[in-house]
PDB file of C-alpha atoms in Angstrom:
ATOM      1  CA  MET C 296      13.468  10.462  13.799  1.00 46.00           C
ATOM      2  CA  THR C 297      11.094   8.489  11.581  1.00 53.00           C
ATOM      3  CA  GLU C 298      12.600   7.248   8.323  1.00 55.00           C
ATOM      4  CA  THR C 299      11.166   8.859   5.202  1.00 64.00           C
ATOM      5  CA  ILE C 300       9.760   6.326   2.765  1.00 65.00           C
ATOM      6  CA  THR C 301       9.378   7.753  -0.716  1.00 78.00           C
ATOM      7  CA  GLN C 302       7.707   4.813  -2.431  1.00 89.00           C
ATOM      8  CA  PRO C 303       5.837   1.616  -1.572  1.00 94.00           C
ATOM      9  CA  SER C 304       7.836  -1.611  -1.285  1.00 95.00           C
ATOM     10  CA  ALA C 305       8.354  -3.804  -4.359  1.00 96.00           C
ATOM     11  CA  ASP C 306       6.154  -6.464  -2.709  1.00 97.00           C
ATOM     12  CA  VAL C 307       3.264  -3.999  -2.403  1.00 97.00           C
ATOM     13  CA  ARG C 308       3.790  -2.648  -5.940  1.00 97.00           C
ATOM     14  CA  ALA C 309       3.639  -6.235  -7.293  1.00 97.00           C
ATOM     15  CA  LEU C 310      -0.017  -6.406  -6.197  1.00 98.00           C
ATOM     16  CA  ASP C 311      -0.879  -3.915  -8.960  1.00 97.00           C
ATOM     17  CA  ARG C 312      -1.895  -7.021 -10.946  1.00 97.00           C
ATOM     18  CA  LEU C 313      -4.976  -7.247  -8.712  1.00 98.00           C
ATOM     19  CA  VAL C 314      -6.289  -3.737  -9.476  1.00 98.00           C
ATOM     20  CA  GLY C 315      -9.722  -3.903 -11.083  1.00 98.00           C
ATOM     21  CA  THR C 316     -12.997  -5.741 -10.601  1.00 98.00           C
ATOM     22  CA  TRP C 317     -13.145  -9.531 -10.448  1.00 98.00           C
ATOM     23  CA  LYS C 318     -15.982 -12.052 -10.518  1.00 98.00           C
ATOM     24  CA  VAL C 319     -15.396 -14.708  -7.835  1.00 98.00           C
ATOM     25  CA  THR C 320     -16.654 -18.286  -8.264  1.00 98.00           C
ATOM     26  CA  GLY C 321     -16.171 -21.465  -6.253  1.00 97.00           C
ATOM     27  CA  GLY C 322     -16.858 -21.688  -2.504  1.00 93.00           C
ATOM     28  CA  ALA C 323     -17.726 -17.988  -2.463  1.00 95.00           C
ATOM     29  CA  GLU C 324     -19.611 -16.182  -5.233  1.00 97.00           C
ATOM     30  CA  GLY C 325     -19.776 -12.489  -6.098  1.00 98.00           C
ATOM     31  CA  THR C 326     -17.380  -9.668  -6.859  1.00 98.00           C
ATOM     32  CA  VAL C 327     -14.274  -8.095  -5.394  1.00 98.00           C
ATOM     33  CA  ARG C 328     -12.705  -4.816  -6.474  1.00 98.00           C
ATOM     34  CA  TYR C 329      -9.132  -3.702  -5.808  1.00 98.00           C
ATOM     35  CA  GLU C 330      -7.984  -0.072  -6.020  1.00 98.00           C
ATOM     36  CA  TRP C 331      -4.978   1.914  -4.831  1.00 98.00           C
ATOM     37  CA  MET C 332      -5.300   4.396  -2.035  1.00 97.00           C
ATOM     38  CA  PRO C 333      -3.629   7.703  -3.002  1.00 96.00           C
ATOM     39  CA  GLY C 334       0.140   7.303  -2.605  1.00 94.00           C
ATOM     40  CA  ARG C 335      -0.126   3.595  -3.581  1.00 96.00           C
ATOM     41  CA  PHE C 336       1.203   2.423  -0.192  1.00 96.00           C
ATOM     42  CA  PHE C 337      -2.090   0.601   0.431  1.00 98.00           C
ATOM     43  CA  LEU C 338      -4.294  -1.511  -1.808  1.00 98.00           C
ATOM     44  CA  LEU C 339      -7.999  -1.489  -0.908  1.00 98.00           C
ATOM     45  CA  GLN C 340     -10.236  -4.481  -1.598  1.00 98.00           C
ATOM     46  CA  HIS C 341     -14.031  -4.076  -1.642  1.00 98.00           C
ATOM     47  CA  VAL C 342     -15.835  -7.408  -1.137  1.00 98.00           C
ATOM     48  CA  GLU C 343     -19.417  -8.402  -1.990  1.00 98.00           C
ATOM     49  CA  LEU C 344     -19.720 -12.194  -1.768  1.00 97.00           C
ATOM     50  CA  ILE C 345     -22.061 -14.975  -0.728  1.00 96.00           C
ATOM     51  CA  GLN C 346     -20.160 -17.670   1.203  1.00 91.00           C
ATOM     52  CA  PHE C 347     -21.803 -20.719   2.804  1.00 88.00           C
ATOM     53  CA  GLY C 348     -25.184 -19.071   2.084  1.00 92.00           C
ATOM     54  CA  GLN C 349     -24.287 -15.889   3.993  1.00 93.00           C
ATOM     55  CA  PRO C 350     -23.533 -12.431   2.584  1.00 95.00           C
ATOM     56  CA  VAL C 351     -19.957 -11.249   3.142  1.00 94.00           C
ATOM     57  CA  THR C 352     -19.608  -7.516   2.567  1.00 98.00           C
ATOM     58  CA  GLY C 353     -16.455  -5.764   3.615  1.00 98.00           C
ATOM     59  CA  MET C 354     -13.280  -3.881   2.932  1.00 98.00           C
ATOM     60  CA  GLU C 355      -9.632  -4.878   3.257  1.00 98.00           C
ATOM     61  CA  VAL C 356      -6.587  -2.614   3.577  1.00 98.00           C
ATOM     62  CA  ILE C 357      -3.387  -4.265   2.259  1.00 98.00           C
ATOM     63  CA  GLY C 358       0.189  -2.960   2.645  1.00 98.00           C
ATOM     64  CA  ASN C 359       3.305  -2.915   4.798  1.00 97.00           C
ATOM     65  CA  LEU C 360       2.554  -2.088   8.422  1.00 94.00           C
ATOM     66  CA  ARG C 361       4.413   0.961   9.695  1.00 92.00           C
ATOM     67  CA  PRO C 362       3.482   1.706  13.307  1.00 91.00           C
ATOM     68  CA  PHE C 363       4.119   5.212  14.583  1.00 90.00           C
ATOM     69  CA  GLY C 364       7.849   5.870  14.905  1.00 87.00           C
ATOM     70  CA  GLU C 365       8.880   2.433  13.611  1.00 89.00           C
ATOM     71  CA  PRO C 366      10.253   1.157  10.306  1.00 88.00           C
ATOM     72  CA  ALA C 367       7.921  -0.515   7.811  1.00 89.00           C
ATOM     73  CA  GLY C 368       7.378  -4.239   8.340  1.00 90.00           C
ATOM     74  CA  ALA C 369       8.686  -6.724   5.798  1.00 92.00           C
ATOM     75  CA  ASP C 370       5.397  -8.597   5.253  1.00 96.00           C
ATOM     76  CA  VAL C 371       2.520  -7.298   3.161  1.00 98.00           C
ATOM     77  CA  ALA C 372      -0.152  -7.473   5.842  1.00 98.00           C
ATOM     78  CA  SER C 373      -3.858  -6.753   5.691  1.00 98.00           C
ATOM     79  CA  ARG C 374      -6.909  -6.376   7.850  1.00 98.00           C
ATOM     80  CA  PHE C 375     -10.366  -7.199   6.527  1.00 98.00           C
ATOM     81  CA  TYR C 376     -13.419  -5.494   8.069  1.00 98.00           C
ATOM     82  CA  ASP C 377     -16.881  -6.926   7.380  1.00 97.00           C
ATOM     83  CA  SER C 378     -20.481  -5.841   7.882  1.00 95.00           C
ATOM     84  CA  MET C 379     -20.893  -8.332  10.759  1.00 93.00           C
ATOM     85  CA  GLY C 380     -18.186  -6.590  12.818  1.00 96.00           C
ATOM     86  CA  ASN C 381     -15.408  -9.131  12.166  1.00 96.00           C
ATOM     87  CA  THR C 382     -11.769  -8.162  11.633  1.00 97.00           C
ATOM     88  CA  LEU C 383      -9.538 -10.732   9.953  1.00 97.00           C
ATOM     89  CA  ASP C 384      -5.782 -10.426   9.432  1.00 98.00           C
ATOM     90  CA  TYR C 385      -3.896 -11.801   6.424  1.00 98.00           C
ATOM     91  CA  VAL C 386      -0.425 -11.726   4.843  1.00 98.00           C
ATOM     92  CA  TYR C 387      -0.101 -11.468   1.036  1.00 98.00           C
ATOM     93  CA  GLU C 388       2.785 -12.740  -1.063  1.00 97.00           C
ATOM     94  CA  LEU C 389       3.030 -12.666  -4.851  1.00 97.00           C
ATOM     95  CA  THR C 390       5.925 -14.681  -6.260  1.00 96.00           C
ATOM     96  CA  GLY C 391       5.967 -14.935 -10.044  1.00 96.00           C
ATOM     97  CA  ASP C 392       2.392 -15.852 -10.996  1.00 97.00           C
ATOM     98  CA  THR C 393       1.558 -17.417  -7.606  1.00 98.00           C
ATOM     99  CA  LEU C 394      -0.494 -15.445  -5.094  1.00 98.00           C
ATOM    100  CA  THR C 395      -0.530 -16.746  -1.522  1.00 98.00           C
ATOM    101  CA  ILE C 396      -2.747 -15.201   1.160  1.00 98.00           C
ATOM    102  CA  TRP C 397      -2.174 -16.569   4.653  1.00 97.00           C
ATOM    103  CA  GLY C 398      -4.917 -16.326   7.281  1.00 97.00           C
ATOM    104  CA  GLY C 399      -3.150 -14.654  10.216  1.00 96.00           C
ATOM    105  CA  ALA C 400       0.652 -14.861  10.073  1.00 95.00           C
ATOM    106  CA  LYS C 401       2.846 -15.851   7.121  1.00 96.00           C
ATOM    107  CA  GLY C 402       3.229 -19.628   7.090  1.00 96.00           C
ATOM    108  CA  SER C 403      -0.190 -20.211   8.698  1.00 96.00           C
ATOM    109  CA  PRO C 404      -1.903 -23.563   7.970  1.00 96.00           C
ATOM    110  CA  ALA C 405      -4.920 -21.549   6.707  1.00 97.00           C
ATOM    111  CA  TYR C 406      -4.161 -19.999   3.321  1.00 98.00           C
ATOM    112  CA  TYR C 407      -5.213 -19.333  -0.254  1.00 98.00           C
ATOM    113  CA  ARG C 408      -2.864 -20.180  -3.088  1.00 98.00           C
ATOM    114  CA  GLY C 409      -3.759 -19.236  -6.638  1.00 98.00           C
ATOM    115  CA  THR C 410      -2.069 -18.821 -10.005  1.00 98.00           C
ATOM    116  CA  PHE C 411      -2.524 -15.971 -12.478  1.00 98.00           C
ATOM    117  CA  SER C 412      -3.257 -17.012 -16.060  1.00 98.00           C
ATOM    118  CA  ALA C 413      -0.688 -15.991 -18.682  1.00 97.00           C
ATOM    119  CA  ASP C 414      -2.909 -13.079 -19.801  1.00 97.00           C
ATOM    120  CA  GLY C 415      -3.637 -11.976 -16.203  1.00 96.00           C
ATOM    121  CA  THR C 416      -7.425 -12.293 -16.560  1.00 98.00           C
ATOM    122  CA  THR C 417      -7.947 -15.161 -14.095  1.00 98.00           C
ATOM    123  CA  VAL C 418      -6.535 -16.325 -10.787  1.00 98.00           C
ATOM    124  CA  THR C 419      -7.334 -19.965 -10.050  1.00 98.00           C
ATOM    125  CA  GLY C 420      -6.663 -21.561  -6.693  1.00 98.00           C
ATOM    126  CA  GLU C 421      -7.989 -22.912  -3.441  1.00 97.00           C
ATOM    127  CA  TRP C 422      -8.485 -21.921   0.186  1.00 96.00           C
ATOM    128  CA  VAL C 423      -6.955 -24.528   2.508  1.00 96.00           C
ATOM    129  CA  TYR C 424      -8.048 -24.810   6.133  1.00 93.00           C
ATOM    130  CA  PRO C 425      -6.326 -26.804   8.886  1.00 92.00           C
ATOM    131  CA  GLY C 426      -8.099 -30.084   9.617  1.00 88.00           C
ATOM    132  CA  GLY C 427      -9.793 -30.180   6.208  1.00 84.00           C
ATOM    133  CA  GLY C 428     -12.318 -27.989   4.532  1.00 83.00           C
ATOM    134  CA  GLY C 429     -11.423 -25.140   2.307  1.00 92.00           C
ATOM    135  CA  TYR C 430     -12.772 -24.684  -1.187  1.00 95.00           C
ATOM    136  CA  PRO C 431     -11.750 -23.857  -4.755  1.00 96.00           C
ATOM    137  CA  SER C 432     -11.867 -20.189  -5.735  1.00 97.00           C
ATOM    138  CA  THR C 433     -11.420 -18.546  -9.116  1.00 98.00           C
ATOM    139  CA  MET C 434     -11.331 -14.826  -9.836  1.00 98.00           C
ATOM    140  CA  THR C 435     -12.049 -13.657 -13.386  1.00 98.00           C
ATOM    141  CA  ARG C 436     -11.420 -10.034 -14.385  1.00 98.00           C
ATOM    142  CA  ILE C 437     -14.583  -8.218 -15.516  1.00 97.00           C
TER     143      ILE C 437
END
C-alpha cells in the first residue's frame, strides 16, 4: 500500500520564498517566475533568459520525487526542460537565508549558492562550475 502524504515536506514548503517574478542579472539576463502547482507539492519555475548570447526558455518542476509505489525522496529534486530539448536535473536546499542548487546530485561540484536579502527582495550569489567558469547571478523581485 502506498503511504498517504497529506502535505508537502518542510523543505519544499520553505521554497515559498521564491514564489513570484524575479529579474535575473549577471551571467544570465532576463526573468524567472515561480508558482505553486495545485496541492503545493511542486514548485514550477518559468524561465526566459539570455545566457552566453543564447536564449534559454524553459520550465522546471521542483519537489520531492515520489515514484509509483515508493516513499517520497528526502531531497528536493527538479528537472528543467528547455526549448532546445535539454533536460537538466538539480537538487535544491534552502537553509536559513542560503539557497543552494546543485547541478545533478546533492554535493555536486557544479552548484549555485545565493543569499536572500533581509527583506527577501533579492537573492545574490554565484554559479560555480568544476574546473573554473561559473558566473555571478542576482535575482531581484519585480
